mmCIF file of C-alpha atoms in Angstrom:
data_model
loop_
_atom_site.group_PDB
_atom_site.id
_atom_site.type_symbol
_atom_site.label_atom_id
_atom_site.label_comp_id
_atom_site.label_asym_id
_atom_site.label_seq_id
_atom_site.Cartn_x
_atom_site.Cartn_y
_atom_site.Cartn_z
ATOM 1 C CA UNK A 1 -29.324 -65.518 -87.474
ATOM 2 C CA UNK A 2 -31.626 -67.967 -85.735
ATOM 3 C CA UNK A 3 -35.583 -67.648 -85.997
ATOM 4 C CA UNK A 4 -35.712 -66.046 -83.228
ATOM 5 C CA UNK A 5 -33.815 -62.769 -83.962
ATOM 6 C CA UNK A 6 -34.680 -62.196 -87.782
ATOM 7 C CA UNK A 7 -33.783 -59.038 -89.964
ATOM 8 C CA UNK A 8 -36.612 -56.312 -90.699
ATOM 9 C CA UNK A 9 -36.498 -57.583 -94.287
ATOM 10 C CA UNK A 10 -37.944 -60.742 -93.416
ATOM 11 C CA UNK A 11 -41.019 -58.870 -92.187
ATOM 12 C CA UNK A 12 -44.142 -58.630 -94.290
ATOM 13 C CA UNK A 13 -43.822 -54.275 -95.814
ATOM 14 C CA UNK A 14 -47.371 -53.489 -95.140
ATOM 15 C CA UNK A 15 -47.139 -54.747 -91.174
ATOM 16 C CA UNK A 16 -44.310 -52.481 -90.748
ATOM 17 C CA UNK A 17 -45.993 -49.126 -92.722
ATOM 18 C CA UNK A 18 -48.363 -50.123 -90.473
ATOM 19 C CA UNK A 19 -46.857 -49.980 -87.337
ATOM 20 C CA UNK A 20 -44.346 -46.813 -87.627
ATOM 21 C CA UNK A 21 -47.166 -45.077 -89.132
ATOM 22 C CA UNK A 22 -48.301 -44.787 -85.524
ATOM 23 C CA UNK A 23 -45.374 -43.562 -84.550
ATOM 24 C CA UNK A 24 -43.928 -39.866 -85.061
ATOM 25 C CA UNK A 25 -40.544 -40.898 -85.944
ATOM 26 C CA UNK A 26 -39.836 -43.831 -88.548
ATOM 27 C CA UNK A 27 -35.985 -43.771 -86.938
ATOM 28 C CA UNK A 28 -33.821 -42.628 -84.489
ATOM 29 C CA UNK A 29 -33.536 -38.457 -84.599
ATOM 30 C CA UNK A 30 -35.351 -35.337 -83.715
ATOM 31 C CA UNK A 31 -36.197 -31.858 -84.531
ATOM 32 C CA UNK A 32 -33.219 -30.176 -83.270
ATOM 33 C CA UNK A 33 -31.021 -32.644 -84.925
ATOM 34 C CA UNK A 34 -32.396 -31.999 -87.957
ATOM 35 C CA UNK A 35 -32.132 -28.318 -87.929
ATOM 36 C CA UNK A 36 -28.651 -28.689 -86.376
ATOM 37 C CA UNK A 37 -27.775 -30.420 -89.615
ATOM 38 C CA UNK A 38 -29.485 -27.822 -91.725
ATOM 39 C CA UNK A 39 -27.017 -25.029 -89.931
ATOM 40 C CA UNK A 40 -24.153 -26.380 -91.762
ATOM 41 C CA UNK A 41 -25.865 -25.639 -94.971
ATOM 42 C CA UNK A 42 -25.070 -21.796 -96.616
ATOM 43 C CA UNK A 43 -27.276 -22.054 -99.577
ATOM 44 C CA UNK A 44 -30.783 -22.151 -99.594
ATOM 45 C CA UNK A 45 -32.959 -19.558 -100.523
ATOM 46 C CA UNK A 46 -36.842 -18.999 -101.428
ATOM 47 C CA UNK A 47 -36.645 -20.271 -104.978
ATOM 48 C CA UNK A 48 -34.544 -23.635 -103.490
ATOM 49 C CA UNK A 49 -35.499 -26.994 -104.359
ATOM 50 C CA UNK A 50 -35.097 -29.646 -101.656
ATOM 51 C CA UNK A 51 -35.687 -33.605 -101.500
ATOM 52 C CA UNK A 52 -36.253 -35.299 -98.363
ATOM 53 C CA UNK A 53 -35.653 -39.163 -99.768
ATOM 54 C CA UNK A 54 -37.389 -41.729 -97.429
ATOM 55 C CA UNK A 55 -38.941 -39.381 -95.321
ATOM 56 C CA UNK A 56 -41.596 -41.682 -93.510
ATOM 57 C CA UNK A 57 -44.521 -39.267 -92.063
ATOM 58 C CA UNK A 58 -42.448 -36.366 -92.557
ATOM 59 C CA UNK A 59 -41.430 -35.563 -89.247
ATOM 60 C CA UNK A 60 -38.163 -34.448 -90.025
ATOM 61 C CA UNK A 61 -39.219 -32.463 -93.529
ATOM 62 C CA UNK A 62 -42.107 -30.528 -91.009
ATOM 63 C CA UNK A 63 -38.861 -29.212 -88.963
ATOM 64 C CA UNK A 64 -36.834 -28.728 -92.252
ATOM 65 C CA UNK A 65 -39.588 -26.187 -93.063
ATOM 66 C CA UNK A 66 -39.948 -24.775 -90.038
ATOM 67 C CA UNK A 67 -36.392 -23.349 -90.719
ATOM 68 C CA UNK A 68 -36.508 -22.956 -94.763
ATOM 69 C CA UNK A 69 -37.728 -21.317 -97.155
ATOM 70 C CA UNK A 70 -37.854 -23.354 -99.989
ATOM 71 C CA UNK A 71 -40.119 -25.709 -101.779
ATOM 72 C CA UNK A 72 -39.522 -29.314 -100.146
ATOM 73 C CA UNK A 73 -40.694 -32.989 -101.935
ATOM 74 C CA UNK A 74 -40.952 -35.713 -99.519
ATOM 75 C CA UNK A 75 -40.682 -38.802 -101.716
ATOM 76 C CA UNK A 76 -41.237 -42.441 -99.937
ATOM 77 C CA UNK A 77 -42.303 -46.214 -101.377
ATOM 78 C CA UNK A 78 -45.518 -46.313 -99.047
ATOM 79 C CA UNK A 79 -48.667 -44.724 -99.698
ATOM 80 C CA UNK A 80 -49.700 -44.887 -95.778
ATOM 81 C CA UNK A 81 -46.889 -42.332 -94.874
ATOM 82 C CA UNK A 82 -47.543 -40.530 -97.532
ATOM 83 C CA UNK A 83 -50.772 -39.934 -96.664
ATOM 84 C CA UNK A 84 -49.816 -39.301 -92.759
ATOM 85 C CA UNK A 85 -47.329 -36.782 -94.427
ATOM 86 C CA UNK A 86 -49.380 -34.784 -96.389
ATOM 87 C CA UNK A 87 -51.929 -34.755 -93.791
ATOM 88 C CA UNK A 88 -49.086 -33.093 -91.663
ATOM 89 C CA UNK A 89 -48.371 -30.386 -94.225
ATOM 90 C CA UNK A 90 -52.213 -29.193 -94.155
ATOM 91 C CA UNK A 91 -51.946 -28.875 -90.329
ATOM 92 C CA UNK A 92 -48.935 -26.406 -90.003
ATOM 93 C CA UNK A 93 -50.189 -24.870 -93.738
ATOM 94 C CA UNK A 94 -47.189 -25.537 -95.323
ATOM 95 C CA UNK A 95 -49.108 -26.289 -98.916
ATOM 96 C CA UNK A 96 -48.197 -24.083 -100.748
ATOM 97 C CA UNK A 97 -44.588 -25.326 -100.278
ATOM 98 C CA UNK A 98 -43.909 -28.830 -98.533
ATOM 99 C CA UNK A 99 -45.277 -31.924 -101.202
ATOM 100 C CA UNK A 100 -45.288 -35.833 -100.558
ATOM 101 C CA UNK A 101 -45.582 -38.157 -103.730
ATOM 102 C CA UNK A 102 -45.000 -42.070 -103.045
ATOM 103 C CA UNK A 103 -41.995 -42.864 -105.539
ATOM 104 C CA UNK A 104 -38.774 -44.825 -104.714
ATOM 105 C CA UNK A 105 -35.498 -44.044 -104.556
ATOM 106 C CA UNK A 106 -34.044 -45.599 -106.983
ATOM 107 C CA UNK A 107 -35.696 -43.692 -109.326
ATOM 108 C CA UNK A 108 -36.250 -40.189 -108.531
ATOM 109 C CA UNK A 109 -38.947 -38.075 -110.730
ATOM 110 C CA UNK A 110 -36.111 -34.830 -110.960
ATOM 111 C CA UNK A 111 -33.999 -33.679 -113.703
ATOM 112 C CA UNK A 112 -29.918 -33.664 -113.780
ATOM 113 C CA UNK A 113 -29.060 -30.557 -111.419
ATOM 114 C CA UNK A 114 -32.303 -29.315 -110.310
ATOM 115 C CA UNK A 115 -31.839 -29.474 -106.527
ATOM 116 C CA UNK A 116 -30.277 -27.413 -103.933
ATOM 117 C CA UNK A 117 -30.031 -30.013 -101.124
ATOM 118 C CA UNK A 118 -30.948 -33.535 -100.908
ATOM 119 C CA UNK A 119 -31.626 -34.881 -97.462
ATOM 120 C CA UNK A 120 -32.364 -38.901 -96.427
ATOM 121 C CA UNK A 121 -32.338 -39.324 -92.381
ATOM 122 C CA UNK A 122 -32.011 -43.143 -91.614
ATOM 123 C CA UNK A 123 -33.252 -43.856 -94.957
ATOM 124 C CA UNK A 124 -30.187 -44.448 -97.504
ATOM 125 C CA UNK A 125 -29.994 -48.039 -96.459
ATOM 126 C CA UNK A 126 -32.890 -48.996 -98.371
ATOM 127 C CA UNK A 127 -30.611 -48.624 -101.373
ATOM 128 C CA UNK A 128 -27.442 -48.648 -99.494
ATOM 129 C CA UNK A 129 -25.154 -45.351 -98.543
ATOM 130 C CA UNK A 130 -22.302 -45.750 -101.606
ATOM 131 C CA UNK A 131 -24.902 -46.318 -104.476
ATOM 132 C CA UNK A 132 -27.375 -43.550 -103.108
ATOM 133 C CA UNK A 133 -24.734 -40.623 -102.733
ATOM 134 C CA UNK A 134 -23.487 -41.523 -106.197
ATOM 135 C CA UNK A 135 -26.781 -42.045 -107.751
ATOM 136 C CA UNK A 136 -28.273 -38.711 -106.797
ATOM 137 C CA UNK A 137 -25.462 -36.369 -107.087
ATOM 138 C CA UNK A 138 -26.500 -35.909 -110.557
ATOM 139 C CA UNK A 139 -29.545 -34.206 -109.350
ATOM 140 C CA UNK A 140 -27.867 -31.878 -107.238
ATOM 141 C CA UNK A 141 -26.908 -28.357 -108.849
ATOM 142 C CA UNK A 142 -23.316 -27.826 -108.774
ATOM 143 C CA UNK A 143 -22.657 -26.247 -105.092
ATOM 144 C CA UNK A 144 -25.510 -28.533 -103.614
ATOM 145 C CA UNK A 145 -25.496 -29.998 -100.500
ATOM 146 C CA UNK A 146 -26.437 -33.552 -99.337
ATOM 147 C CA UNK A 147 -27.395 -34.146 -95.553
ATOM 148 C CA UNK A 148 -27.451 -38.096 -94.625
ATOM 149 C CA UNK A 149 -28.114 -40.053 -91.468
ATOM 150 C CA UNK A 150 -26.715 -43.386 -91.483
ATOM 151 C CA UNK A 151 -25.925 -46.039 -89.001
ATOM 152 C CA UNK A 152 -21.923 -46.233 -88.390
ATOM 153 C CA UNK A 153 -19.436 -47.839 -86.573
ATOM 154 C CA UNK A 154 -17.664 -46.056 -83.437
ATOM 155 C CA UNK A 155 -15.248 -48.419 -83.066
ATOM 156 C CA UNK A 156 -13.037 -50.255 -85.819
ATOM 157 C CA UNK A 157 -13.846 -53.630 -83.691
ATOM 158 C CA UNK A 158 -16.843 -54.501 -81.319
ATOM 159 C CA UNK A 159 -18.343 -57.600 -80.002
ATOM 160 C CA UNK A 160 -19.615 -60.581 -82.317
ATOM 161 C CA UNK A 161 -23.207 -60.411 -81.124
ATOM 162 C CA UNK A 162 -23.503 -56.161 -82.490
ATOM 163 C CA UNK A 163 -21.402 -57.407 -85.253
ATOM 164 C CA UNK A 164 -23.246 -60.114 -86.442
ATOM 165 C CA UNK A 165 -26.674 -58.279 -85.769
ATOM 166 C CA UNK A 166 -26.179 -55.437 -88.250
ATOM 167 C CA UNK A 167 -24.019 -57.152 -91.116
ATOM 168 C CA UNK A 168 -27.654 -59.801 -91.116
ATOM 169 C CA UNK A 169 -29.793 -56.347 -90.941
ATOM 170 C CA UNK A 170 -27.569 -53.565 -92.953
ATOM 171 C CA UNK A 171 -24.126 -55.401 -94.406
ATOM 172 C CA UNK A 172 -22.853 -51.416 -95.790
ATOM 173 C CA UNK A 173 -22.626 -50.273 -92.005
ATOM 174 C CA UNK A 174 -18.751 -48.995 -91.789
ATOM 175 C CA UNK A 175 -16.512 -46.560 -89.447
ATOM 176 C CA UNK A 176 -17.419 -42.711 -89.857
ATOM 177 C CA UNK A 177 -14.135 -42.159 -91.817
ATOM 178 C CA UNK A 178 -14.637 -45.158 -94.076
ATOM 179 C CA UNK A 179 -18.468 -43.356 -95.061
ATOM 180 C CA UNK A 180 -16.728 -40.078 -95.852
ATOM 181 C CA UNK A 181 -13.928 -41.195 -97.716
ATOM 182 C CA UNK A 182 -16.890 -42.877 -99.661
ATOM 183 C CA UNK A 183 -18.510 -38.959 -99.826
ATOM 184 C CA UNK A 184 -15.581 -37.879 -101.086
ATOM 185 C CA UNK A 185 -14.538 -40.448 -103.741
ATOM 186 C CA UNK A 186 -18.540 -39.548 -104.906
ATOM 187 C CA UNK A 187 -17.671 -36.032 -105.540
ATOM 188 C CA UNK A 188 -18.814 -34.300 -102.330
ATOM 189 C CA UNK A 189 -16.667 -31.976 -100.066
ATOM 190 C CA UNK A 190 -17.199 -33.100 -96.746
ATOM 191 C CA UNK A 191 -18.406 -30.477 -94.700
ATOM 192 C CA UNK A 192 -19.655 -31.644 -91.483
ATOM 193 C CA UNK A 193 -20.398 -35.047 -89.367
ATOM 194 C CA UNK A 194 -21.426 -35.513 -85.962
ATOM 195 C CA UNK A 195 -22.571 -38.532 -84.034
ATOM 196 C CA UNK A 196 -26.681 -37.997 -82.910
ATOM 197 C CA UNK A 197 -27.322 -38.254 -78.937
ATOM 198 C CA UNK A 198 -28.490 -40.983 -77.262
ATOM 199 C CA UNK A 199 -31.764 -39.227 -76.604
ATOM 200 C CA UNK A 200 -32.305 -39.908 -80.606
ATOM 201 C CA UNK A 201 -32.769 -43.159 -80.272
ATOM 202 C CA UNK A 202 -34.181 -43.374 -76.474
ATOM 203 C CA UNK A 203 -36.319 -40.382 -75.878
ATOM 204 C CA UNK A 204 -37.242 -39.916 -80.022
ATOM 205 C CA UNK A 205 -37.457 -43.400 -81.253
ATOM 206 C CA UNK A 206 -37.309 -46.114 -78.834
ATOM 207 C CA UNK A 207 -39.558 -45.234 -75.977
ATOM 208 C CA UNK A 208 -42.448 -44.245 -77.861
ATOM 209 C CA UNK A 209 -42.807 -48.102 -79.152
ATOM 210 C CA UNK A 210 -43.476 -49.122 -75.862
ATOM 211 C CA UNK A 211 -47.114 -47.981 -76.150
ATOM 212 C CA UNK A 212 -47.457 -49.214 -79.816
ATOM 213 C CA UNK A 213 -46.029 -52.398 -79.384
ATOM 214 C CA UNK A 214 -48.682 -53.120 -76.630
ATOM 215 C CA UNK A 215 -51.265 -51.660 -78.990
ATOM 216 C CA UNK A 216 -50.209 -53.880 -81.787
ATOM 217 C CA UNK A 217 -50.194 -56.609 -80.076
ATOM 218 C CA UNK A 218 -53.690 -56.544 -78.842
ATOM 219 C CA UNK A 219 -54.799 -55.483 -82.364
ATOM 220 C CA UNK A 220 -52.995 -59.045 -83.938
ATOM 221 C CA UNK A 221 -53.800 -61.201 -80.864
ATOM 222 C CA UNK A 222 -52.665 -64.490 -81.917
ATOM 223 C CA UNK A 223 -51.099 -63.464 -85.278
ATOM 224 C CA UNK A 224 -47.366 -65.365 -85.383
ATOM 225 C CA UNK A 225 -46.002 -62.751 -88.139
ATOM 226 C CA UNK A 226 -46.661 -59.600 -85.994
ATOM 227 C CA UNK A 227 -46.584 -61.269 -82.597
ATOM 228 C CA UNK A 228 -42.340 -61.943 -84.391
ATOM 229 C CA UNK A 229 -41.996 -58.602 -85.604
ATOM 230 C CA UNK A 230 -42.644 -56.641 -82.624
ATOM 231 C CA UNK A 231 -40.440 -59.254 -80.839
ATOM 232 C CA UNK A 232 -37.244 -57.963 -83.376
ATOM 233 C CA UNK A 233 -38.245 -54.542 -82.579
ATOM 234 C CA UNK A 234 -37.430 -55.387 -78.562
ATOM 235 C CA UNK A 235 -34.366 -57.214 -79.533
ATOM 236 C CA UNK A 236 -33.276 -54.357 -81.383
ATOM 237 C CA UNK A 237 -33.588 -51.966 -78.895
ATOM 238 C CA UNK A 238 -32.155 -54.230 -75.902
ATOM 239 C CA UNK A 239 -29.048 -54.521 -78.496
ATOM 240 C CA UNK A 240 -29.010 -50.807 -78.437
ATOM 241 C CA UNK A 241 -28.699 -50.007 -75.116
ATOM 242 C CA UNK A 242 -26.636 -52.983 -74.444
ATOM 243 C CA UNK A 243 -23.702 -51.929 -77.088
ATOM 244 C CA UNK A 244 -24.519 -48.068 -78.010
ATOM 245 C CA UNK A 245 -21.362 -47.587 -77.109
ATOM 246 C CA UNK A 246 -20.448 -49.339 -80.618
ATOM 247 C CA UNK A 247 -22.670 -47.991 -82.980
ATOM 248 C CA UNK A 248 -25.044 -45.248 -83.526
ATOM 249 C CA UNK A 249 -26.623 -43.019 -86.230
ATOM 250 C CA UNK A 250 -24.500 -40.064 -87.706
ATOM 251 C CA UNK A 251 -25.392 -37.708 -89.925
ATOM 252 C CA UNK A 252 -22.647 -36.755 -93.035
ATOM 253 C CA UNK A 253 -22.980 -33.191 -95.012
ATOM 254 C CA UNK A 254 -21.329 -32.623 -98.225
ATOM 255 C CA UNK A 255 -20.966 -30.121 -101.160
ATOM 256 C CA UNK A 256 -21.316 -30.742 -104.720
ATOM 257 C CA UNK A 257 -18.071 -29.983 -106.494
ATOM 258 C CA UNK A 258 -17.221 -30.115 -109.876
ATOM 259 C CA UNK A 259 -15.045 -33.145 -110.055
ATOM 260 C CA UNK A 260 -17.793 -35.575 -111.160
ATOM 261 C CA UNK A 261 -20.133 -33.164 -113.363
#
């Protein structure tokens, strides 16, 4: 990687809270995505407990509960979508059910087998895809599900430039059937996994930063650090629609089984 087209993780955290806190999604999906996702799921009830790990301003949990009945934590590491999240909840009234607390992943506040479904959309990678689906499987009850969008491979080979790009940004990114032979060696039946539409990452997640990346800008006039940010937002999304063909985000479902209790 040359200066010019640096990693995410080089970026200062607060800058980018910042920024995708003025944006609805935090990463490529959308409502009906999420509650496609959720269809593939047979056991949730009123009394269910469900984690959505990662979940940014909570635009995905808000549809969750549109189409649950259970009592939903939103955990994430930043206070500012936190905030924006629980703000959200108060809006639809959804109080009395729907929680964000800032906490991180890699250390969840639950107890062995108290959750009904866990669910992380573009998220995982913070602590990587194997070591989060074998981390928290101890939290879910036996019979739990998991629902996971993660950035995959479409293609077992694909040009160096992609290639390069994501093994600098996200080194786990594999082929859909390498990531659910990983679900299954973690003790989950594999239940469903489609590949999300373009429009996830165009329509949802993409074109919306065209207006915030002007507004940024003109808020940090000047500033090097966010002026080189924004930049490796562009670059990511001319990489998109230059090789989505390649690569994309795809969401995996599995069921707790007994085999690693």
């Amino acid at each position: 990687m040359n200066e010019e087209n640096k990693s995410i993780h080089d970026f200062d955290f607060k800058l980018i809270c910042e920024y995708f806190s003025s944006l609805e999604r935090q990463g490529p999906g959308s409502p009906e995505v999420t509650i496609k996702a959720l269809s593939f799921i047979d056991n949730l009830t009123n009394e269910s407990q469900i984690a959505d790990i990662g979940c940014g301003t909570g635009s995905q949990t808000m549809a969750m509960a549109s189409c649950t009945s259970g009592y939903i934590t939103g955990i994430d590491l930043f206070p500012g979508f936190i905030e924006l999240f629980n703000l959200n909840v108060h809006k639809l009234n959804l109080q009395d059910r729907v929680k964000g607390i800032v906490g991180s992943m890699e250390n969840l506040p639950f107890q062995n087998e108290e959750l009904d479904l866990i669910w992380s959309e573009g998220a995982i990678y913070n602590i990587g895809f194997e070591r989060g689906i074998n981390e928290w499987h101890k939290f879910l009850k036996t019979g739990g599900f998991i629902g996971i969008s993660e950035a995959s491979w479409f293609t077992e080979e694909r040009p160096d430039e992609i290639d390069e790009f994501w093994q600098d940004a996200y080194p786990e990114i594999d082929t859909i059937s390498n990531k659910v032979a990983q679900m299954q060696k973690a003790g989950y039946i594999p239940i469903a996994t489609f590949v999300l539409p373009e429009s996830c990452w165009t329509e949802h997640f993409y074109t919306p930063q065209v207006s915030a990346q002007k507004n940024f800008l003109k808020k940090y006039a000047g500033n090097k650090t966010a002026e080189e940010f924004i930049e490796n937002e562009i670059h990511e999304a001319e990489l998109y629609y230059k090789y989505k063909e390649f690569y994309g985000y795809v969401f995996y479902i599995g069921k707790k089984i007994k085999f690693n209790d």
